Amino acid sequence: MTALTLSTAAAPGLRADAIVIGVGKGGKGPVLAPGADAVDKAYDGRLAGILETLGASGAEGEITKLPAPAGFKAPLVLAVGLGTEPEDDQAYDAEALRRAAGVAARALAGNKKAAFALPVADAADLGAIAEGALLGAYSFDAYKGIAPAAKKDAKGNGKGPLGEAALLGGKPRDKDHKAAVERALAVTEELNRARDLVNTPPNDLDPEAFAAVAQTAAKEHGIKVEVLDEKALEKGGYGGILGVGAGSAAGPRLVKLSYTHAKAAKHLAFVGKGITYDSGGISLKPAGHNETMKCDMSGAAAVFAAVVAAARLGLEVNVTGWLALAENMPSGSATRPGDVLRMYSGKTVEVLNTDAEGRLVLADALWAASAEKPDAIVDVATLTGAMVLALGSRTFGVMANDDAFRAAIVDAAEEVGEPSWPMPLPEHLRKGMDSPTADLANMGERMGGGLVAGLFLREFVGEGITWAHLDIAGPAFNESGPFGYTPKGGTGSAVRTLVRLAELTAAGDLG
Ligand code: BES
Ligand code: MN
Ligand code: ZN
């Protein structure tokens, strides 16, 4: 894990492997961002011109490396593109800073220490830079042959993530600055842990193993935890979770994490889809569609991370996290297409396609969450390929039974730098799930499949409870190259949105 420090040292005297500065895209070429002045001075004010000569434009994500000026302790200056320079008197927006810090941290992998001299207009900017650096520095090499530490040279440099990010421009004694950094630390550590869970191969992370990780973390952070195993699920009548887990040698689990605050006025419930591997079951996925399906527990990982982050931040709100964990496998004991499951809510569901399993485990968890009558429920799931077709691989869809709540979630996501888009729940799609045998089927019309799934979930939300559904099938797992502060593989999608929702609820600004 990359260490984070605040430094007030002057640029020339900084002991680091590199100094990171920001460069924006101006009308007539690259323009230095605030924070770069001390470095520029050492180049006699010629730094913007030098960067232009080197081909820099200030475009987002661009990296330009140059030797540090004479007299500097650090050998390297790394200029990172911030994108279009803001209008007069405006500061760079937080997401531009977050991305630039992430790009720089990634480019500096293998180094011991980098100093970040990016523009800091306020505490929020400092927090964004901290987040970007810590998220961008993430790497997952638990399964690589040689432990990362062994790859370092005598100076401690080598492979593995950036060792330390020292932020300049912050005020270490300022209350708001300190809080922003503390928040960034808590959120990014838990988010990176969610990424680890997603990236862990499914032979090492089955429902039981995931539940054990949740139990350990909950104890560490004073969160109450209950785990229902197969026996308890059977006794309780959780037919959805049991039906999905029936084909696997690794039994399903339902984990309940309860974070409570003595002064809390509101109660939020987060529900996560936790399919530790989705083979499709008897409706087996073809090759080409199952290689990344270890990512199908990303919703549960996000919920887990958000509850722990809320606890670490001591937010004045009660947050219950529900992790619906199962492995979807074909076998002689697996649920068949045509089987009817009696769900925890009492409704019966005809399983027409065993690959539409996420909605089945979520249905039971949503009903369990509803029994506590929380002020709102938000579920998070890698639910449908249809949502990826609709919104692409970086944007999650937001559906809800309340338009204002849906809008508030899209706004909260935007605020933390997570792209999302409101999606409808068209009533006419409901009848496609009518079943001749059971109360409803787990499949409906193919067109609008993401919305059909949302309508299915809505059937299992308790009467009168505000509910939203985030379909993160696109952004949960990055199959292409890294960008900004997003690595390849597990991304930690929705963690920051959930934490923001908990914060807004604690502040009385939501619902
Ligand atoms: N886990 C998948 C959805 C998914 C697809 C997640 C791509 C991440 C990337 C889900 O369980 C699934 O298989 N959904 C089916 C539903 C269909 C059978 C109604 C789908 O989207 O094809
Ligand atoms: Mn599936
Ligand atoms: Zn799935």
Coordinates of C-alpha atoms and ligand atoms in Angstrom, one line a residue:
M1 CA 0.0 0.0 0.0
T2 CA 1.3 3.4 -1.0
A3 CA 2.0 5.7 2.0
L4 CA 0.6 9.2 1.9
T5 CA 2.2 12.3 3.5
L6 CA 1.8 16.0 3.5
S7 CA 5.0 18.0 2.9
T8 CA 5.7 21.7 3.2
A9 CA 9.3 21.3 1.9
A10 CA 10.4 23.7 -0.9
A11 CA 10.7 21.9 -4.3
P12 CA 14.6 22.1 -4.7
G13 CA 15.2 20.5 -1.3
L14 CA 12.7 17.7 -1.7
R15 CA 14.2 14.2 -1.4
A16 CA 12.1 12.2 -3.8
D17 CA 12.5 10.2 -7.0
A18 CA 10.3 12.7 -8.9
I19 CA 8.4 15.9 -8.6
V20 CA 5.0 15.8 -10.3
I21 CA 3.6 19.1 -11.8
G22 CA 0.4 19.8 -13.7
V23 CA 0.2 21.2 -17.2
G24 CA -3.1 22.4 -18.7
K25 CA -4.1 22.7 -22.4
G26 CA -4.2 26.4 -23.2
G27 CA -5.4 28.1 -26.3
K28 CA -1.8 28.6 -27.5
G29 CA -0.1 25.5 -26.1
P30 CA 0.7 24.0 -22.7
V31 CA 0.2 26.2 -19.6
L32 CA 1.7 25.4 -16.2
A33 CA -0.8 24.8 -13.5
P34 CA -0.6 26.5 -10.1
G35 CA 1.8 24.6 -7.9
A36 CA 4.5 24.3 -10.6
D37 CA 5.9 27.9 -10.0
A38 CA 8.9 26.9 -7.8
V39 CA 9.9 24.3 -10.4
D40 CA 9.4 26.8 -13.2
K41 CA 11.5 29.4 -11.5
A42 CA 14.4 26.9 -11.3
Y43 CA 14.1 26.6 -15.1
D44 CA 14.3 30.4 -15.3
G45 CA 10.6 30.6 -16.2
R46 CA 11.1 28.6 -19.4
L47 CA 9.3 25.4 -18.3
A48 CA 6.1 25.8 -20.4
G49 CA 8.3 26.5 -23.5
I50 CA 10.5 23.5 -22.7
L51 CA 7.4 21.3 -22.4
E52 CA 6.1 22.5 -25.7
T53 CA 9.4 21.8 -27.3
L54 CA 9.2 18.2 -25.9
G55 CA 5.8 17.9 -27.6
A56 CA 3.6 18.4 -24.6
S57 CA 0.1 19.9 -25.1
G58 CA -1.4 19.5 -21.7
A59 CA -3.9 17.0 -22.8
E60 CA -5.6 14.8 -20.2
G61 CA -3.5 11.8 -19.3
E62 CA -0.3 13.0 -21.1
I63 CA 3.0 12.4 -19.4
T64 CA 6.2 14.3 -20.1
K65 CA 9.4 13.6 -18.2
L66 CA 12.4 15.9 -18.0
P67 CA 15.5 16.1 -15.9
A68 CA 15.1 18.3 -12.8
P69 CA 16.9 21.6 -12.8
A70 CA 20.4 22.0 -11.3
G71 CA 20.4 22.1 -7.6
F72 CA 17.3 19.9 -7.1
K73 CA 17.6 16.9 -4.9
A74 CA 15.0 15.0 -7.0
P75 CA 16.3 13.9 -10.3
L76 CA 13.1 13.9 -12.4
V77 CA 10.3 16.3 -13.1
L78 CA 7.1 14.6 -14.4
A79 CA 4.5 16.9 -16.0
V80 CA 1.1 15.4 -16.2
G81 CA -1.6 16.7 -18.5
L82 CA -4.7 18.1 -16.8
G83 CA -6.8 18.7 -19.9
T84 CA -8.3 22.0 -21.0
E85 CA -7.2 24.9 -18.8
P86 CA -10.1 26.3 -16.8
E87 CA -11.6 29.8 -17.6
D88 CA -10.1 32.9 -15.9
D89 CA -10.1 32.6 -12.1
Q90 CA -11.5 29.1 -12.1
A91 CA -9.7 26.2 -10.5
Y92 CA -9.2 22.8 -12.2
D93 CA -12.0 20.5 -11.2
A94 CA -11.5 17.8 -8.7
E95 CA -11.9 15.0 -11.1
A96 CA -9.2 16.4 -13.4
L97 CA -6.8 16.5 -10.4
R98 CA -7.8 13.0 -9.3
R99 CA -7.2 11.6 -12.8
A100 CA -3.9 13.4 -13.3
A101 CA -2.6 12.2 -9.9
G102 CA -3.6 8.7 -10.8
V103 CA -1.8 8.8 -14.2
A104 CA 1.3 10.2 -12.5
A105 CA 1.2 7.6 -9.7
R106 CA 0.9 4.8 -12.3
A107 CA 3.7 6.2 -14.4
L108 CA 6.0 6.3 -11.3
A109 CA 5.4 2.6 -10.3
G110 CA 8.6 1.1 -9.0
N111 CA 9.8 4.3 -7.4
K112 CA 10.1 4.9 -3.6
K113 CA 8.8 8.4 -3.4
A114 CA 7.2 11.0 -5.5
A115 CA 6.2 14.6 -4.6
F116 CA 3.0 15.9 -6.0
A117 CA 3.0 19.6 -6.7
L118 CA -0.4 19.8 -8.4
P119 CA -2.8 22.8 -8.0
V120 CA -4.5 22.8 -4.6
A121 CA -7.2 25.5 -4.4
D122 CA -9.0 24.0 -1.3
A123 CA -9.3 21.0 0.9
A124 CA -11.4 19.1 -1.6
D125 CA -8.7 19.4 -4.2
L126 CA -6.1 18.0 -1.8
G127 CA -8.5 15.1 -1.1
A128 CA -8.9 14.5 -4.8
I129 CA -5.2 14.4 -5.4
A130 CA -4.7 12.0 -2.5
E131 CA -7.4 9.8 -3.8
G132 CA -6.1 9.8 -7.4
A133 CA -2.6 9.0 -6.2
L134 CA -3.6 6.2 -4.0
L135 CA -6.1 4.7 -6.5
G136 CA -3.7 5.1 -9.4
A137 CA -0.8 3.5 -7.5
Y138 CA -2.9 0.3 -7.0
S139 CA -1.4 -3.0 -8.2
F140 CA -2.5 -6.5 -7.8
D141 CA 0.5 -8.9 -7.8
A142 CA -0.4 -11.4 -5.1
Y143 CA -0.3 -14.2 -7.7
K144 CA 2.9 -13.1 -9.5
G145 CA 5.8 -15.6 -9.1
I146 CA 8.1 -13.4 -7.1
A147 CA 6.9 -11.3 -4.2
P148 CA 7.1 -7.6 -5.2
A149 CA 9.5 -6.7 -2.4
A150 CA 12.1 -9.2 -3.8
K151 CA 12.2 -7.3 -7.1
K152 CA 13.6 -4.1 -5.6
D153 CA 17.2 -3.0 -6.2
A154 CA 19.6 -1.9 -3.4
K155 CA 18.0 1.5 -3.2
G156 CA 14.6 0.0 -2.8
N157 CA 13.5 0.9 -6.3
G158 CA 12.1 -1.7 -8.7
K159 CA 8.7 -3.2 -9.6
G160 CA 5.6 -2.8 -7.4
P161 CA 3.6 0.3 -6.7
L162 CA 4.9 3.8 -5.9
G163 CA 6.1 3.6 -2.2
E164 CA 5.1 7.1 -1.0
A165 CA 3.1 10.0 -2.3
A166 CA 4.1 13.3 -0.7
L167 CA 1.5 16.0 -1.4
L168 CA 2.7 19.6 -1.6
G169 CA 0.4 22.6 -1.4
G170 CA -1.7 21.3 1.5
K171 CA -1.7 22.7 5.1
P172 CA -0.8 19.9 7.5
R173 CA -2.3 21.8 10.4
D174 CA -5.5 22.9 8.8
K175 CA -8.5 21.0 10.1
D176 CA -10.2 20.7 6.7
H177 CA -7.1 19.7 4.9
K178 CA -6.4 17.0 7.5
A179 CA -10.0 15.7 7.3
A180 CA -9.8 15.6 3.5
V181 CA -6.7 13.5 3.6
E182 CA -8.1 11.2 6.3
R183 CA -11.2 10.7 4.2
A184 CA -9.2 9.9 1.1
L185 CA -7.1 7.4 3.0
A186 CA -10.1 5.5 4.4
V187 CA -12.0 5.5 1.2
T188 CA -9.1 4.5 -1.1
E189 CA -7.9 1.8 1.3
E190 CA -11.3 0.2 1.4
L191 CA -11.8 0.7 -2.3
N192 CA -8.5 -0.9 -3.1
R193 CA -9.5 -3.8 -0.9
A194 CA -12.7 -4.2 -3.0
R195 CA -10.5 -4.3 -6.1
D196 CA -8.4 -7.0 -4.5
L197 CA -11.5 -9.1 -3.8
V198 CA -12.7 -8.7 -7.4
N199 CA -9.2 -9.6 -8.7
T200 CA -8.8 -12.6 -6.5
P201 CA -9.3 -15.7 -8.6
P202 CA -12.6 -17.6 -7.9
N203 CA -10.8 -20.7 -6.8
D204 CA -9.6 -18.7 -3.8
L205 CA -12.6 -16.5 -3.2
D206 CA -15.8 -18.6 -2.8
P207 CA -18.7 -17.4 -0.7
E208 CA -17.3 -18.9 2.5
A209 CA -14.0 -17.2 2.0
F210 CA -15.6 -13.8 1.2
A211 CA -17.7 -14.1 4.3
A212 CA -14.6 -14.8 6.4
V213 CA -12.9 -11.6 5.0
A214 CA -16.0 -9.6 5.9
Q215 CA -16.1 -11.1 9.4
T216 CA -12.5 -10.2 10.1
A217 CA -12.8 -6.6 8.8
A218 CA -16.1 -6.1 10.6
K219 CA -14.5 -7.1 13.9
E220 CA -11.6 -4.8 13.3
H221 CA -13.9 -1.8 12.8
G222 CA -16.6 -2.4 15.3
I223 CA -19.2 -3.4 12.8
K224 CA -21.7 -6.1 13.8
V225 CA -21.7 -9.0 11.5
E226 CA -24.0 -12.0 10.9
V227 CA -23.3 -14.8 8.4
L228 CA -26.1 -17.1 7.3
D229 CA -24.7 -20.4 6.0
E230 CA -26.6 -23.0 3.9
K231 CA -28.3 -24.4 7.0
A232 CA -29.4 -21.0 8.2
L233 CA -30.5 -20.0 4.7
E234 CA -32.6 -23.2 4.4
K235 CA -34.2 -22.6 7.8
G236 CA -35.0 -19.0 6.9
G237 CA -36.4 -19.9 3.5
Y238 CA -34.0 -18.0 1.3
G239 CA -34.9 -19.9 -1.9
G240 CA -33.3 -17.5 -4.3
I241 CA -29.8 -17.6 -2.8
L242 CA -30.0 -21.3 -2.2
G243 CA -31.3 -22.0 -5.8
V244 CA -28.4 -20.1 -7.3
G245 CA -25.8 -21.8 -5.1
A246 CA -27.3 -25.3 -5.5
G247 CA -24.9 -26.3 -8.3
S248 CA -21.7 -25.4 -6.5
A249 CA -19.5 -27.4 -4.2
A250 CA -19.0 -24.1 -2.3
G251 CA -22.2 -23.2 -0.5
P252 CA -23.8 -19.8 -0.5
R253 CA -23.8 -17.2 2.3
L254 CA -25.8 -14.1 3.2
V255 CA -23.7 -11.7 5.2
K256 CA -25.2 -8.8 7.1
L257 CA -22.9 -6.0 8.2
S258 CA -24.4 -3.4 10.6
Y259 CA -22.6 -0.2 11.3
T260 CA -24.5 2.0 13.8
H261 CA -23.9 5.4 15.2
A262 CA -25.4 6.5 18.5
K263 CA -26.6 9.9 17.0
A264 CA -27.8 8.5 13.7
A265 CA -31.2 9.8 12.5
K266 CA -31.3 7.8 9.3
H267 CA -30.8 4.2 8.2
L268 CA -29.4 3.2 4.8
A269 CA -29.3 -0.3 3.5
F270 CA -26.8 -1.3 0.8
V271 CA -27.3 -4.7 -1.0
G272 CA -24.6 -6.2 -3.1
K273 CA -24.6 -9.0 -5.7
G274 CA -21.9 -11.4 -4.7
I275 CA -21.6 -14.1 -7.4
T276 CA -18.1 -15.3 -6.7
Y277 CA -18.1 -16.9 -10.2
D278 CA -20.8 -16.8 -12.8
S279 CA -20.5 -19.7 -15.2
G280 CA -24.1 -19.2 -16.2
G281 CA -25.1 -22.5 -14.5
I282 CA -27.0 -25.0 -16.6
S283 CA -27.7 -22.2 -19.1
L284 CA -23.9 -22.2 -19.4
K285 CA -22.1 -19.2 -20.8
P286 CA -20.1 -19.9 -24.0
A287 CA -16.3 -19.5 -24.0
G288 CA -15.5 -15.9 -24.5
H289 CA -18.1 -14.8 -22.0
N290 CA -16.9 -16.4 -18.8
E291 CA -13.2 -15.6 -18.5
T292 CA -13.9 -12.4 -16.4
M293 CA -16.8 -13.7 -14.5
K294 CA -14.9 -13.6 -11.2
C295 CA -15.9 -10.0 -11.3
D296 CA -19.6 -10.9 -10.6
M297 CA -19.2 -10.2 -6.9
S298 CA -18.2 -6.6 -7.5
G299 CA -21.5 -5.3 -6.1
A300 CA -20.9 -7.1 -2.8
A301 CA -17.3 -5.9 -2.7
A302 CA -18.5 -2.3 -3.2
V303 CA -21.1 -2.6 -0.4
F304 CA -18.6 -4.2 1.9
A305 CA -16.0 -1.5 1.2
A306 CA -18.5 1.3 1.7
V307 CA -19.8 0.0 5.0
V308 CA -16.3 -0.3 6.4
A309 CA -15.4 3.2 5.1
A310 CA -18.5 4.6 6.7
A311 CA -17.4 3.0 10.0
R312 CA -13.8 4.3 9.7
L313 CA -15.1 7.8 9.0
G314 CA -17.6 7.5 12.0
L315 CA -20.5 8.9 9.9
E316 CA -23.6 9.8 11.8
V317 CA -25.9 7.4 10.0
N318 CA -26.7 3.7 10.4
V319 CA -25.6 1.7 7.4
T320 CA -26.5 -2.0 6.9
G321 CA -24.7 -3.9 4.2
W322 CA -26.1 -7.1 2.8
L323 CA -23.7 -9.4 0.8
A324 CA -25.6 -12.0 -1.3
L325 CA -22.9 -14.6 -1.9
A326 CA -23.2 -17.6 -4.2
E327 CA -21.3 -19.4 -6.9
N328 CA -23.3 -20.1 -10.1
M329 CA -22.2 -23.5 -11.4
P330 CA -23.7 -26.3 -13.4
S331 CA -23.8 -29.8 -11.8
G332 CA -26.2 -32.6 -11.0
S333 CA -27.5 -30.6 -8.0
A334 CA -27.8 -27.3 -10.0
T335 CA -31.1 -25.5 -10.5
R336 CA -32.5 -26.3 -14.0
P337 CA -34.2 -24.0 -16.4
G338 CA -37.8 -24.7 -15.6
D339 CA -37.4 -25.1 -11.9
V340 CA -39.5 -23.0 -9.6
L341 CA -38.0 -21.4 -6.5
R342 CA -39.9 -20.2 -3.5
M343 CA -38.2 -16.9 -2.6
Y344 CA -37.6 -15.4 0.9
S345 CA -40.4 -13.0 0.3
G346 CA -42.8 -15.9 -0.4
K347 CA -43.2 -15.2 -4.1
T348 CA -42.4 -18.1 -6.5
V349 CA -40.1 -17.6 -9.5
E350 CA -39.8 -19.8 -12.5
V351 CA -36.1 -19.9 -13.5
L352 CA -36.1 -19.8 -17.3
N353 CA -32.5 -19.0 -17.6
T354 CA -30.0 -19.9 -14.8
D355 CA -27.7 -17.2 -16.1
A356 CA -30.1 -14.6 -14.8
E357 CA -29.0 -15.5 -11.3
G358 CA -28.0 -12.1 -9.9
R359 CA -31.6 -11.0 -9.6
L360 CA -32.4 -14.2 -7.7
V361 CA -29.9 -13.7 -4.9
L362 CA -30.6 -10.0 -4.8
A363 CA -34.3 -10.6 -4.4
D364 CA -33.8 -12.5 -1.2
A365 CA -31.3 -9.9 0.2
L366 CA -33.6 -7.0 -0.8
W367 CA -36.5 -8.6 1.0
A368 CA -34.3 -9.2 4.1
A369 CA -33.1 -5.6 4.0
S370 CA -36.7 -4.4 3.6
A371 CA -37.8 -6.1 6.9
E372 CA -35.7 -3.6 8.8
K373 CA -37.6 -0.7 7.2
P374 CA -34.6 1.4 6.3
D375 CA -35.0 4.9 5.0
A376 CA -33.6 3.8 1.7
I377 CA -32.1 0.7 0.0
V378 CA -29.5 0.9 -2.7
D379 CA -28.4 -2.3 -4.5
V380 CA -25.3 -2.6 -6.5
A381 CA -24.8 -5.4 -9.1
T382 CA -23.0 -6.5 -12.2
L383 CA -26.5 -7.5 -13.4
T384 CA -26.8 -7.4 -17.2
G385 CA -24.9 -7.4 -20.4
A386 CA -27.7 -5.2 -21.7
M387 CA -26.5 -2.4 -19.5
V388 CA -23.0 -2.6 -21.0
L389 CA -24.5 -2.5 -24.5
A390 CA -26.6 0.6 -23.5
L391 CA -24.0 2.6 -21.5
G392 CA -20.6 1.2 -22.4
S393 CA -17.9 0.1 -20.1
R394 CA -17.4 3.2 -17.9
T395 CA -20.9 4.3 -16.9
F396 CA -23.3 2.6 -14.6
G397 CA -27.1 2.7 -14.9
V398 CA -29.3 4.0 -12.1
M399 CA -32.9 2.8 -11.7
A400 CA -35.2 3.6 -8.8
N401 CA -38.8 3.6 -7.6
D402 CA -38.4 7.4 -6.8
D403 CA -37.3 9.9 -9.4
A404 CA -35.8 12.4 -6.9
F405 CA -33.8 9.6 -5.3
R406 CA -32.5 8.5 -8.7
A407 CA -31.4 12.0 -9.5
A408 CA -29.7 12.4 -6.1
I409 CA -27.7 9.3 -6.8
V410 CA -26.6 10.4 -10.2
D411 CA -25.6 13.8 -8.7
A412 CA -23.7 12.1 -5.8
A413 CA -21.9 9.9 -8.4
E414 CA -21.0 12.9 -10.5
E415 CA -19.6 14.7 -7.4
V416 CA -17.2 11.9 -6.6
G417 CA -16.1 11.3 -10.3
E418 CA -18.1 8.2 -11.1
P419 CA -20.0 8.4 -14.5
S420 CA -23.6 7.2 -14.2
W421 CA -26.8 7.7 -16.0
P422 CA -30.5 7.5 -15.0
M423 CA -32.5 4.7 -16.6
P424 CA -36.2 4.1 -16.6
L425 CA -38.3 1.2 -15.3
P426 CA -41.0 1.1 -18.1
E427 CA -44.2 -0.6 -16.8
H428 CA -44.9 -2.3 -20.0
L429 CA -41.9 -4.5 -19.6
R430 CA -43.3 -6.1 -16.5
K431 CA -45.7 -8.4 -18.2
G432 CA -42.9 -10.1 -20.2
M433 CA -42.0 -11.7 -16.9
D434 CA -45.4 -13.3 -16.3
S435 CA -45.1 -17.0 -15.9
P436 CA -47.8 -19.6 -16.6
T437 CA -46.5 -21.6 -13.5
A438 CA -45.2 -19.2 -10.9
D439 CA -45.7 -15.7 -9.7
L440 CA -43.1 -14.5 -12.1
A441 CA -40.2 -15.6 -14.3
N442 CA -36.6 -14.5 -14.0
M443 CA -36.5 -13.5 -17.6
G444 CA -38.6 -11.2 -19.7
E445 CA -38.2 -9.4 -23.1
R446 CA -34.7 -9.4 -24.4
M447 CA -34.8 -5.8 -25.5
G448 CA -34.2 -3.5 -22.6
G449 CA -32.8 -6.4 -20.6
G450 CA -31.2 -4.1 -18.0
L451 CA -34.6 -2.5 -17.3
V452 CA -36.3 -5.8 -17.1
A453 CA -33.8 -6.9 -14.4
G454 CA -34.6 -3.7 -12.5
L455 CA -38.3 -4.4 -12.7
F456 CA -37.7 -7.9 -11.4
L457 CA -35.8 -6.5 -8.4
R458 CA -38.5 -3.9 -7.7
E459 CA -40.9 -6.9 -6.9
F460 CA -38.8 -7.7 -3.9
V461 CA -38.6 -4.2 -2.3
G462 CA -40.8 -3.8 0.7
E463 CA -43.9 -1.6 0.3
G464 CA -43.2 2.1 0.7
I465 CA -39.4 1.8 0.9
T466 CA -37.3 4.2 -1.3
W467 CA -35.0 2.0 -3.5
A468 CA -32.4 2.4 -6.2
H469 CA -30.5 -0.1 -8.3
L470 CA -27.1 0.5 -9.7
D471 CA -26.1 -1.8 -12.6
I472 CA -22.3 -1.7 -12.7
A473 CA -21.8 -4.5 -15.2
G474 CA -19.9 -2.1 -17.5
P475 CA -17.5 -0.2 -15.1
A476 CA -16.9 -2.9 -12.5
F477 CA -14.1 -4.6 -14.4
N478 CA -11.8 -2.9 -16.8
E479 CA -10.9 -5.3 -19.6
S480 CA -8.8 -2.7 -21.6
G481 CA -5.8 -0.8 -20.5
P482 CA -5.5 1.4 -17.4
F483 CA -6.7 5.0 -17.6
G484 CA -6.6 7.9 -15.1
Y485 CA -6.7 6.3 -11.6
T486 CA -8.5 3.2 -13.0
P487 CA -6.4 0.0 -13.3
K488 CA -7.0 -3.0 -15.4
G489 CA -9.2 -5.6 -13.7
G490 CA -11.4 -4.8 -10.7
T491 CA -12.1 -1.0 -10.5
G492 CA -14.0 -0.6 -7.2
S493 CA -16.9 0.9 -9.1
A494 CA -19.7 2.4 -6.9
V495 CA -17.7 2.4 -3.7
R496 CA -17.3 6.2 -3.7
T497 CA -20.9 6.8 -4.7
L498 CA -22.1 4.7 -1.8
V499 CA -19.8 6.5 0.7
R500 CA -21.0 9.8 -0.6
L501 CA -24.7 8.7 -0.2
A502 CA -23.9 7.8 3.4
E503 CA -22.3 11.1 4.0
L504 CA -25.2 13.0 2.5
T505 CA -27.6 11.0 4.5
A506 CA -25.6 11.7 7.7
A507 CA -25.7 15.4 6.9
G508 CA -29.5 15.3 6.4
D509 CA -29.0 16.2 2.7
L510 CA -30.6 13.1 1.3
G511 CA -34.2 11.8 1.7
Ligands
BES1 N1 -23.2 -11.5 -14.5 C1 -24.0 -11.4 -15.7 C2 -24.0 -10.0 -16.3 C3 -22.7 -9.4 -16.8 C4 -22.4 -9.4 -18.1 C5 -21.8 -8.8 -15.9 C6 -21.2 -8.8 -18.6 C7 -20.6 -8.3 -16.4 C8 -20.3 -8.3 -17.7 C9 -25.4 -11.8 -15.4 O1 -25.5 -12.7 -14.4 C10 -26.0 -12.4 -16.6 O2 -25.5 -13.4 -17.1 N2 -27.0 -11.7 -17.2 C11 -27.6 -12.2 -18.4 C12 -29.1 -12.1 -18.1 C13 -30.0 -12.7 -19.2 C14 -29.7 -14.3 -19.2 C15 -31.4 -12.4 -19.0 C16 -27.2 -11.3 -19.5 O3 -27.0 -10.1 -19.3 O4 -27.0 -11.8 -20.6
MN2 MN -25.3 -14.7 -15.1
ZN3 ZN -24.1 -12.8 -13.0

